[in-house]
XYZ file of C-alpha atoms in Angstrom:
744
model
C 63.126 89.040 99.100
C 65.752 91.391 97.670
C 66.459 93.924 100.245
C 66.820 96.511 97.585
C 63.437 96.200 96.407
C 61.963 96.364 100.130
C 62.575 100.228 100.072
C 59.372 101.422 100.260
C 58.281 98.555 102.409
C 60.868 99.680 105.037
C 59.494 103.396 105.360
C 56.109 101.617 107.164
C 56.212 102.107 110.761
C 56.574 98.734 112.534
C 53.225 98.220 113.676
C 51.473 97.912 109.963
C 54.710 95.648 108.910
C 53.816 93.207 112.120
C 50.198 92.659 110.783
C 51.257 92.108 107.209
C 53.392 89.625 108.112
C 50.010 88.296 110.766
C 48.004 88.496 107.049
C 51.144 86.754 104.995
C 52.879 89.809 104.056
C 50.250 90.759 100.892
C 51.226 94.445 101.692
C 54.830 93.253 101.241
C 54.312 92.224 98.189
C 52.331 94.707 96.072
C 55.211 97.218 97.770
C 57.765 95.188 95.734
C 55.982 95.354 92.652
C 56.183 99.210 92.862
C 59.219 99.459 93.796
C 59.984 97.806 90.812
C 58.491 100.116 88.480
C 60.444 103.148 91.223
C 63.695 101.564 90.328
C 63.248 101.985 86.048
C 61.781 105.535 86.430
C 65.108 106.353 88.851
C 67.179 105.096 86.370
C 65.527 106.400 83.164
C 65.452 109.687 85.505
C 69.600 108.801 86.194
C 70.084 108.304 82.074
C 68.317 111.636 81.513
C 71.276 113.035 83.828
C 73.794 111.597 82.139
C 73.058 112.251 78.671
C 73.027 116.294 79.730
C 77.150 115.788 79.273
C 79.054 114.857 76.690
C 81.599 112.589 78.682
C 78.746 110.463 79.735
C 75.525 110.497 77.553
C 74.453 107.663 75.582
C 75.918 106.907 71.927
C 72.805 108.010 69.829
C 72.786 111.647 72.107
C 76.450 112.625 70.914
C 74.821 114.314 67.944
C 72.290 116.120 69.010
C 74.949 117.794 71.145
C 77.081 118.343 68.083
C 74.081 119.914 66.249
C 73.837 122.320 69.685
C 77.636 123.411 69.310
C 77.124 123.948 65.429
C 78.828 120.859 64.288
C 78.018 120.435 60.720
C 78.760 118.199 58.082
C 79.775 114.790 59.094
C 78.641 111.662 58.354
C 77.975 109.575 61.277
C 79.876 106.185 60.776
C 77.953 102.814 62.178
C 81.548 101.154 62.963
C 81.280 99.562 66.577
C 84.473 100.669 67.892
C 84.492 104.230 66.569
C 82.366 107.463 67.983
C 82.688 111.090 67.066
C 82.544 111.963 70.869
C 86.366 113.245 71.336
C 85.368 115.365 67.912
C 82.367 117.212 69.931
C 83.539 116.900 73.511
C 86.447 118.913 72.258
C 84.763 121.544 69.760
C 85.030 124.692 71.744
C 88.822 124.028 72.511
C 89.670 123.669 68.743
C 87.797 126.805 68.182
C 89.449 128.988 70.991
C 92.992 127.974 69.063
C 91.392 127.429 65.556
C 94.482 128.322 62.752
C 97.492 126.199 65.090
C 98.673 122.927 63.947
C 98.198 121.531 67.405
C 94.325 122.043 66.804
C 94.710 120.569 63.358
C 96.527 117.559 64.361
C 93.873 117.041 67.266
C 90.975 117.457 64.922
C 92.699 115.139 62.700
C 92.811 112.524 65.722
C 89.466 113.130 66.949
C 87.640 113.070 63.794
C 89.466 109.835 62.527
C 90.354 108.241 65.155
C 93.580 107.475 64.001
C 96.872 108.929 65.692
C 97.712 112.045 63.540
C 100.654 114.468 63.083
C 100.313 117.941 61.977
C 103.044 119.390 59.609
C 103.487 123.008 58.778
C 105.885 122.609 55.643
C 107.043 126.024 55.530
C 109.257 125.230 58.548
C 111.045 123.045 56.126
C 111.339 125.406 53.849
C 114.895 126.343 52.369
C 115.660 130.112 53.907
C 117.985 132.396 54.342
C 117.757 133.387 58.092
C 117.205 137.579 58.740
C 120.025 138.261 62.179
C 117.350 139.786 63.886
C 115.240 136.744 63.565
C 117.513 133.663 63.863
C 115.557 130.579 63.875
C 118.254 127.611 64.479
C 115.022 124.833 64.740
C 114.472 125.336 60.789
C 115.614 122.646 58.231
C 119.465 123.015 57.254
C 121.552 121.522 55.026
C 121.547 116.962 55.415
C 123.971 115.967 57.523
C 125.164 112.469 55.944
C 126.729 111.695 59.187
C 123.464 111.988 61.361
C 122.090 108.398 60.487
C 119.431 109.659 63.027
C 117.676 112.425 61.257
C 118.671 110.723 57.470
C 115.799 108.001 59.037
C 113.219 110.608 58.956
C 113.572 112.141 55.412
C 109.900 112.162 53.844
C 108.243 111.094 56.967
C 106.689 114.152 59.677
C 109.150 114.240 61.858
C 112.055 114.751 58.976
C 114.202 118.458 60.012
C 115.793 118.681 56.488
C 115.335 121.778 54.211
C 113.963 121.860 50.796
C 113.206 123.745 48.377
C 109.925 125.173 47.780
C 107.017 122.918 45.924
C 104.588 124.554 43.286
C 102.336 121.828 42.867
C 99.079 121.306 45.096
C 98.958 119.507 48.769
C 95.246 118.560 48.203
C 96.078 116.378 44.987
C 99.348 114.515 47.581
C 101.611 115.368 44.983
C 103.239 118.719 46.821
C 104.416 119.553 50.020
C 106.795 121.918 50.946
C 105.257 125.302 50.157
C 103.991 128.158 52.092
C 100.133 127.834 52.510
C 100.809 123.405 52.791
C 99.983 121.801 55.863
C 100.109 118.283 56.110
C 97.574 116.093 58.081
C 99.804 113.039 58.325
C 97.759 109.532 59.732
C 98.931 105.969 60.768
C 95.422 103.959 60.439
C 98.075 100.430 61.406
C 96.875 99.764 65.596
C 99.272 98.423 67.465
C 98.359 95.246 69.907
C 100.637 94.499 72.962
C 101.390 90.668 73.494
C 102.325 89.866 77.293
C 104.914 87.226 77.783
C 104.440 85.596 73.869
C 106.443 82.524 73.003
C 109.057 83.547 71.090
C 109.994 80.746 68.137
C 112.800 79.212 68.023
C 114.916 79.831 64.615
C 116.219 75.926 64.437
C 116.086 72.613 66.404
C 117.334 72.227 68.747
C 117.370 75.706 69.820
C 120.980 77.611 69.074
C 120.156 81.210 70.398
C 118.047 82.461 67.566
C 114.861 84.151 67.453
C 112.191 85.468 66.532
C 109.226 87.550 67.856
C 106.635 86.259 66.109
C 105.683 82.955 67.141
C 105.194 81.750 63.626
C 108.726 82.212 62.717
C 108.457 85.028 60.423
C 109.685 88.495 60.788
C 107.452 90.562 61.157
C 108.344 94.036 62.653
C 107.627 95.510 66.087
C 105.357 98.524 66.909
C 106.006 101.352 69.426
C 103.302 101.386 72.141
C 102.044 104.847 71.731
C 102.507 107.120 74.641
C 98.955 109.156 75.786
C 99.203 113.086 74.977
C 97.624 114.692 77.317
C 97.333 118.608 76.776
C 95.739 119.721 73.437
C 98.551 121.813 72.636
C 101.331 119.606 72.499
C 102.332 118.302 68.912
C 102.694 114.562 68.598
C 106.079 112.802 68.705
C 107.360 109.693 67.551
C 107.092 108.241 70.773
C 103.001 108.711 70.621
C 102.576 107.615 67.322
C 102.199 103.745 67.001
C 104.877 103.287 64.232
C 107.079 100.840 63.554
C 109.975 101.033 66.366
C 113.298 101.938 64.715
C 116.973 100.703 65.330
C 118.461 104.006 65.904
C 116.464 105.847 68.528
C 116.452 102.580 70.913
C 120.307 102.413 70.432
C 121.064 105.276 71.610
C 118.571 105.656 74.444
C 119.644 101.956 75.840
C 123.465 103.491 74.923
C 122.200 106.751 77.149
C 120.966 104.197 79.838
C 124.404 102.499 80.164
C 126.676 105.463 80.266
C 124.174 106.939 82.709
C 124.924 103.723 84.848
C 128.632 104.404 84.586
C 128.212 107.542 85.833
C 126.186 106.999 88.359
C 123.089 108.943 86.712
C 119.647 108.697 86.471
C 118.839 107.496 82.678
C 116.888 109.072 81.003
C 113.617 107.023 79.864
C 111.286 107.431 76.713
C 111.293 104.187 74.954
C 111.716 101.795 78.011
C 110.574 103.529 80.832
C 107.643 102.144 83.419
C 106.251 100.720 80.388
C 109.306 99.884 77.824
C 108.003 99.246 74.179
C 109.848 95.753 74.659
C 110.621 93.236 77.251
C 112.668 89.627 77.741
C 112.248 87.078 80.027
C 114.334 83.512 79.847
C 113.437 80.615 81.865
C 110.043 81.428 83.273
C 111.436 84.352 85.218
C 109.165 86.573 86.663
C 111.147 89.396 86.213
C 112.278 90.518 82.541
C 116.135 91.010 81.220
C 117.050 94.561 82.771
C 116.883 96.804 79.624
C 120.389 97.260 79.744
C 121.591 94.691 79.224
C 119.715 94.629 75.814
C 121.571 95.781 72.359
C 119.859 97.072 69.320
C 121.402 96.184 66.741
C 120.859 94.148 62.616
C 120.151 90.630 62.832
C 119.749 90.431 59.193
C 121.333 86.999 57.501
C 124.769 87.386 57.471
C 126.652 86.158 53.944
C 127.259 82.886 52.880
C 124.910 81.747 54.928
C 126.541 81.820 58.531
C 123.554 83.123 60.332
C 123.030 85.954 62.239
C 125.335 88.473 64.439
C 125.567 87.733 68.254
C 125.252 90.072 71.192
C 128.971 90.445 73.327
C 129.256 89.101 76.414
C 130.166 93.056 77.920
C 130.907 96.351 76.378
C 133.210 98.804 77.442
C 132.359 102.403 78.881
C 134.326 105.246 79.932
C 133.643 106.383 83.327
C 135.488 110.551 83.861
C 136.357 110.979 87.355
C 136.442 113.953 88.930
C 140.083 115.091 88.415
C 139.394 114.260 84.405
C 140.937 110.481 84.453
C 138.894 107.655 82.625
C 138.335 104.504 83.879
C 136.781 101.841 81.934
C 133.573 99.937 82.961
C 132.172 96.800 81.372
C 128.423 96.233 81.578
C 126.903 92.975 81.168
C 124.948 92.253 77.327
C 122.611 89.563 77.501
C 120.834 89.865 74.485
C 120.787 91.470 70.938
C 117.039 92.675 69.525
C 116.665 93.769 66.079
C 113.002 95.575 65.910
C 113.098 96.126 62.673
C 112.752 92.656 61.782
C 111.372 91.348 64.763
C 114.194 89.232 65.907
C 116.867 88.215 69.061
C 119.899 86.482 69.322
C 121.628 85.168 72.478
C 125.244 84.299 72.772
C 126.383 80.953 72.064
C 127.460 79.996 75.242
C 124.173 81.041 76.835
C 121.172 79.581 75.073
C 118.181 79.543 77.999
C 116.000 76.737 77.652
C 113.101 79.023 77.442
C 112.505 82.956 76.046
C 109.160 85.012 76.416
C 108.859 87.978 74.874
C 106.614 91.375 75.811
C 106.083 93.379 72.694
C 103.927 95.197 70.373
C 103.160 94.369 66.351
C 100.855 96.514 63.963
C 97.312 95.487 62.636
C 95.090 97.336 60.711
C 91.961 95.827 62.643
C 90.541 93.459 64.891
C 90.620 90.267 62.664
C 92.186 86.997 63.594
C 94.070 86.001 66.450
C 94.587 88.527 68.716
C 94.855 89.983 72.433
C 91.946 92.690 71.439
C 88.902 93.096 73.635
C 86.142 90.309 72.524
C 83.897 90.231 74.938
C 81.046 91.106 72.829
C 81.689 88.011 70.531
C 82.023 85.932 74.236
C 78.633 87.442 75.130
C 77.145 86.227 71.937
C 78.208 82.890 72.031
C 77.098 81.768 75.608
C 73.889 81.584 75.098
C 73.091 79.277 77.857
C 74.323 78.395 81.563
C 77.761 77.181 81.776
C 77.992 73.928 83.602
C 81.984 73.041 83.904
C 85.206 75.155 83.426
C 88.750 74.454 83.493
C 91.808 76.870 82.934
C 95.158 76.192 80.623
C 98.258 77.994 81.773
C 101.967 76.587 81.176
C 102.637 79.200 83.986
C 100.073 78.740 87.068
C 100.566 76.591 88.959
C 98.209 73.572 88.307
C 94.805 72.465 90.293
C 92.957 69.410 89.890
C 90.009 70.067 87.693
C 90.521 73.764 87.370
C 94.250 74.559 85.810
C 95.533 71.990 83.717
C 99.597 72.867 82.074
C 98.014 71.869 78.736
C 95.376 71.819 76.599
C 95.497 68.646 76.278
C 94.930 67.873 79.332
C 91.417 69.841 79.468
C 90.246 68.235 76.160
C 90.853 64.741 78.315
C 88.960 66.200 80.859
C 86.427 67.051 78.314
C 85.629 64.368 76.560
C 85.098 62.418 80.038
C 82.088 64.444 80.425
C 78.188 63.609 80.086
C 76.471 64.924 77.241
C 74.013 67.659 77.367
C 76.354 70.936 78.871
C 78.370 73.953 77.904
C 81.840 73.893 79.141
C 84.431 76.244 78.720
C 87.986 75.852 78.458
C 89.637 78.978 79.253
C 93.484 79.715 78.236
C 95.076 82.111 80.342
C 98.079 83.217 78.942
C 100.040 83.331 75.351
C 102.139 81.101 75.311
C 102.830 78.498 72.859
C 101.219 75.235 72.863
C 102.703 72.736 71.225
C 100.022 69.985 71.069
C 98.195 67.995 68.487
C 94.995 67.301 69.014
C 94.392 64.262 67.146
C 93.462 60.543 66.910
C 92.607 59.717 70.551
C 93.076 63.145 71.817
C 90.597 64.486 69.280
C 87.826 66.880 70.524
C 84.634 65.473 70.844
C 81.208 66.909 71.329
C 78.446 64.586 72.176
C 74.846 65.303 71.672
C 73.428 68.922 72.671
C 76.936 69.540 73.801
C 78.763 73.155 73.677
C 82.267 73.142 74.015
C 83.993 76.688 74.099
C 88.079 76.805 74.250
C 88.477 80.859 74.385
C 91.674 83.132 75.206
C 90.177 84.631 77.751
C 91.690 85.284 81.991
C 89.770 84.895 84.830
C 89.583 88.347 86.626
C 91.963 89.092 89.573
C 90.675 90.927 92.432
C 91.534 91.384 96.163
C 91.551 88.880 98.470
C 89.928 90.169 101.945
C 92.058 86.890 103.599
C 95.241 88.033 102.530
C 95.559 91.542 102.379
C 98.015 92.927 99.616
C 97.074 89.334 97.464
C 94.851 89.129 94.657
C 92.575 85.890 93.867
C 91.398 84.860 90.468
C 87.589 84.391 90.215
C 87.102 80.940 88.650
C 84.461 81.404 86.278
C 84.204 84.646 85.125
C 85.618 85.508 81.346
C 88.200 88.520 80.768
C 88.700 87.757 77.118
C 91.257 90.576 76.190
C 95.072 91.092 76.155
C 95.881 87.673 75.472
C 97.263 85.500 72.284
C 97.578 81.747 72.824
C 99.467 79.993 70.279
C 98.566 76.544 69.442
C 101.118 74.380 67.481
C 99.811 71.563 66.169
C 96.941 69.898 64.123
C 93.373 70.256 66.133
C 90.351 67.904 65.476
C 86.871 67.229 66.586
C 84.187 64.765 66.225
C 80.895 64.637 66.971
C 79.234 61.882 68.577
C 75.429 62.799 68.557
C 73.340 59.880 67.709
C 70.087 61.672 67.653
C 68.751 65.061 66.256
C 70.774 67.409 69.032
C 73.726 67.505 67.950
C 76.711 69.770 69.475
C 79.083 73.166 68.602
C 82.297 73.647 68.879
C 83.416 77.222 69.519
C 87.405 78.788 69.103
C 87.580 82.466 69.958
C 90.661 84.319 69.862
C 93.273 81.761 69.092
C 96.240 81.917 66.681
C 96.074 77.968 65.375
C 99.415 76.835 63.523
C 98.015 73.848 61.799
C 95.145 72.212 60.560
C 91.456 72.524 62.221
C 89.765 69.078 60.940
C 86.100 67.865 61.325
C 86.318 64.449 61.571
C 83.152 62.003 60.249
C 80.436 62.159 62.840
C 77.654 64.034 63.430
C 78.701 67.906 64.676
C 76.030 70.320 64.627
C 77.625 74.044 64.894
C 81.123 74.846 64.243
C 82.133 79.050 65.058
C 85.515 79.966 64.401
C 85.520 84.223 66.004
C 88.715 85.957 66.129
C 90.940 83.251 65.562
C 93.913 82.689 63.022
C 94.428 79.244 61.019
C 98.125 80.565 59.780
C 100.890 78.416 58.369
C 101.254 76.816 54.852
C 99.548 73.391 56.372
C 96.606 75.423 57.427
C 93.017 75.737 57.084
C 89.226 74.296 57.821
C 88.567 70.708 56.287
C 85.749 68.430 56.890
C 86.590 64.837 56.164
C 84.477 63.382 53.578
C 82.878 60.146 54.831
C 84.701 57.037 52.914
C 82.192 53.872 51.448
C 83.119 52.080 54.815
C 81.905 54.049 56.946
C 78.786 54.575 59.338
C 77.135 57.174 56.038
C 75.063 58.775 59.975
C 78.661 60.376 60.411
C 78.555 62.876 57.615
C 78.067 65.913 59.518
C 75.181 66.732 57.136
C 73.652 68.932 60.133
C 76.901 70.633 59.953
C 76.845 74.570 60.015
C 80.236 76.356 59.701
C 80.712 79.953 61.043
C 83.864 81.899 60.111
C 83.575 85.497 62.207
C 86.311 87.937 62.027
C 89.104 85.072 61.388
C 92.315 84.587 59.286
C 92.394 81.555 57.554
C 93.450 79.101 55.255
C 91.787 77.165 53.001
C 88.164 76.018 53.537
C 87.433 72.310 51.799
C 84.617 71.319 52.829
C 82.629 67.582 50.861
C 78.899 68.221 49.463
C 77.146 66.836 52.667
C 78.292 69.987 54.663
C 75.239 72.242 53.673
C 75.925 75.807 55.360
C 78.854 78.049 55.404
C 78.707 81.173 56.981
C 82.158 83.558 56.408
C 82.587 87.527 57.919
C 84.845 90.039 58.602
C 87.385 88.053 57.334
C 90.121 86.468 55.032
C 90.181 83.342 53.598
C 93.762 82.867 51.887
C 95.165 80.088 49.296
C 96.727 83.042 46.652
C 97.826 80.543 44.208
C 94.964 77.650 44.862
C 91.162 77.221 45.854
C 90.333 79.271 48.629
C 86.744 77.523 49.206
C 85.813 74.280 48.180
C 82.060 73.865 49.221
C 80.225 71.625 46.649
C 77.118 71.084 48.577
C 77.252 74.681 50.675
C 74.879 77.507 50.784
C 77.174 79.949 50.939
C 77.171 83.419 52.499
C 80.270 85.786 52.542
C 80.165 89.344 54.147
C 83.068 91.411 54.412
C 85.159 89.647 53.478
C 88.087 89.385 51.684
C 89.189 85.651 49.698
C 92.749 85.128 48.199
C 92.440 82.788 45.631
C 89.452 80.889 43.573
C 85.936 79.586 45.233
C 83.683 77.211 43.995
C 80.380 76.320 45.946
C 76.827 75.244 45.599
C 74.777 78.912 45.974
C 76.149 82.205 47.038
C 74.751 85.099 48.828
C 77.961 87.454 49.133
C 77.707 91.567 50.070
C 80.725 94.186 50.070
C 83.422 91.687 49.395
C 86.775 91.002 47.047
C 87.399 87.852 45.668
C 90.914 87.665 43.861
C 90.008 84.415 41.911
C 87.735 82.514 39.764
C 84.338 82.132 41.432
C 82.136 78.764 40.304
C 79.188 78.941 41.793
C 76.709 75.538 40.608
C 72.622 76.933 41.191
C 73.529 80.153 39.884
C 69.954 80.885 40.045
C 69.856 81.242 43.640
C 71.389 84.291 45.576
C 73.260 87.099 44.874
C 76.263 88.898 45.170
C 75.963 92.957 46.020
C 78.759 95.822 45.853
C 81.609 93.138 45.710
C 84.647 93.127 43.259
C 84.297 89.062 41.308
C 86.754 88.791 38.000
C 85.888 88.049 34.642
C 84.530 84.754 33.265
C 83.114 83.776 37.068
C 79.615 81.893 37.115
C 77.892 83.821 39.766
C 73.887 84.199 40.630
C 73.159 87.996 39.188
C 75.290 90.734 40.292
C 74.295 94.145 41.842
C 76.601 96.660 41.509
C 79.586 94.620 41.360
C 82.777 95.782 40.032
C 84.299 95.659 37.081
C 81.054 94.788 35.406
C 79.221 98.182 36.453
C 81.884 100.365 35.631
C 82.123 98.275 31.816
C 78.705 99.690 31.391
C 78.931 101.021 27.977
C 82.536 100.577 27.092
C 82.402 99.170 23.562
C 86.036 99.588 22.772
C 87.759 95.809 23.577
C 90.872 98.002 24.867
C 89.058 99.875 27.052
C 87.508 97.064 28.732
C 90.906 96.111 28.955
C 92.164 99.270 30.479
C 89.395 99.352 32.820
C 89.547 95.632 34.197
C 92.849 96.029 34.959
C 92.641 99.606 36.499
C 89.907 97.923 38.944
C 91.946 95.020 39.877
C 92.011 94.973 43.618
C 95.567 95.983 44.940
C 96.735 95.485 48.204
C 99.919 97.123 50.223
C 100.958 93.191 50.920
C 99.152 89.486 50.642
C 102.336 87.728 52.433
C 100.714 87.047 56.042
C 102.739 88.537 58.660
C 103.062 91.686 56.886
C 101.390 94.711 59.289
C 99.801 95.584 56.141
C 98.730 92.445 54.915
C 95.536 92.270 53.195
C 95.077 96.052 53.419
C 93.782 98.235 50.413
C 96.399 100.246 48.412
C 96.031 103.904 47.921
C 96.523 103.302 44.226
C 93.041 100.961 44.345
C 90.230 101.996 42.004
C 87.988 104.538 43.654
C 85.824 102.314 43.089
C 87.093 99.410 45.465
C 88.184 102.100 47.883
C 84.342 103.050 48.172
C 82.272 100.133 46.283
C 80.882 99.290 49.636
C 76.695 99.668 50.199
C 77.302 102.701 52.147
C 80.284 103.665 50.347
C 82.646 102.096 52.276
C 85.620 99.831 50.952
C 85.278 96.447 49.555
C 86.580 93.516 51.748
C 87.666 92.010 55.099
C 88.245 95.576 56.593
C 85.095 97.593 55.463
C 84.113 97.927 59.061
C 86.770 100.204 60.001
C 84.525 103.027 57.619
C 87.702 104.603 56.292
C 86.030 106.566 53.614
C 83.773 108.033 55.824
C 86.774 108.970 58.218
C 88.526 110.440 55.459
C 85.356 112.461 54.306
C 84.702 113.905 57.822
C 88.443 115.224 57.864
C 88.597 117.161 54.690
C 85.001 118.094 55.632
C 85.602 119.980 59.131
C 89.638 121.112 58.009
C 88.429 124.173 56.401
C 86.613 124.873 59.565
C 89.586 125.184 61.540
C 92.550 126.213 58.986
C 93.552 129.911 58.749
C 92.831 132.247 55.149
C 95.187 130.983 52.181
C 96.166 127.888 53.840
C 95.805 124.175 52.384
C 96.141 120.920 53.910
C 96.865 117.550 52.510
C 96.067 114.218 53.683
C 99.001 111.486 53.863
C 98.618 107.773 54.919
C 101.958 107.112 56.946
C 100.475 103.260 57.396
């Protein structure tokens, strides 16, 4: 029996326990039941104690503590990754420093959850200084030789001088005036990739690579440094912005000069956690930061490729007598953070290149290194009976760790039916493999296979002090984004009424996912990206010569928080669920599901769609939608273009805005105004599928709960902005006016 449930029994005198043993331990059994209830009461008392404090209380208690402090006029936000706990916790600190820029900045950060910068625009006004009050830090005439500050123009960190702007800042038109305070917000998040495989631009490799494993030019992002004091105004290093060439170049130049001068270099971007690291030929340690040259790696004219780094760079060491010595320091690689490119010399091309860096995106959608524990816990509904790992970095172990995904799939295909298996990919490397034909994934009856980007947790090894060991079987689905280069095929081999299930979670797939003719019960693709010109999901149709029992007639497909290419299903597939996802085939057909009852929630569909029936809510369809059974289903709080054939619509745009508009000209103008506009529709851009601020308010706040339509509905951005506007007045000095500006 568990000793933790025997506290009461152990309090009894030994004589009673001896007599209890002689009688079959009935007293021990009843005290065990009482002990269970005692533990429940103790837990409840402990929770009540924790709920006295804002740092440890349950989420539902935050609003009540806020009421005690007089926190008012805030909208509750249902997003699971956002809490008003910091705002309530810092309320007293705000009130002590009411009216200062640092408080407004911290307030914006706590209320919205976005990094913020407060800027008092009167400090940028062009004024004549008084001799008794000289302010050298005030704005000044632009120095055209100062490229570092020229880059910062119209940013929250600029230091130029302006004449007064009389327009109101609340309309986001005027900025530079005495009463104006600017609140700048960064909505894009920074996601860190650790030792991801760099993409070679050409085959064979010629020394040119992109950080993005798909070969896209995508800017690198800063990994923000945490501010420890509420009195500190955010700097460039504290926000998740795009890395600029100039400050990185200047820091590495100063670092090399400091090494020449035998001084300790000053580190900001390249400290103990540098913003980027390069690893070559599988080496454990990265290339030293001082051997990286920051430069512009744009395409040279006439198709001559990119610039290449020099083998060395010259620096002058000043001796004590005033003379100087030339020192040559080695340069190993060139990096362009703006384009996300890196280059090596033609004569020094490494065999393997890995990089640690950060990229930007709006939210936790698609294959990414963010925490997916909740998704995995929903998937693991039954005990795991078989698990292996895949890593090209760790030493292979028989039947435990494989070097390739194909070997792990072969091991799975050899298992008996009726088991739950997990293939955990333990790193962020690229796996160039074709899992098709004889190496396709087989899912037998009553079986479940989960292919997931997750590590096995490391703990201290008691047998080897100072060393760590992995706990095989447990999963940590965070910090990894493996890249699968190749097509994946899956075949359900069940012959009875209990077909199996395949789950993909946390993967970046550069290829097509194909369901072969067979009998597969469920396909769940969660937190994945199926991205390339030939990507997407296809369920192959059974030809006339094939067994009609291989029509996948029981197949249910779920796309959850994914970025996916076109989805093509035959008429035999009856269920398709798309949630919090982006389906992209903007110039063609995004969804073809003539036999599927389709459910689309909080998603953005780039391209036209056709399906058997449709239930849709809080979604955006940029192309024509054609539904076969229009008497079934409903579309709610969504945007759907004119000429679409859909079931009945409820609070959909542009229908709602066109109500009562009679003039054809006004109708056309209304349709044009309501057409969704995006910051970018190119996959790979940080602001991909993010609604533009120029988008119609009916789209930005058109969802059922007042948030935006589309894939980023769960971010609740309108509610965050509304909460900030409602709370600013309480903490601003009389006569001041605030404007909110989105940097990203």
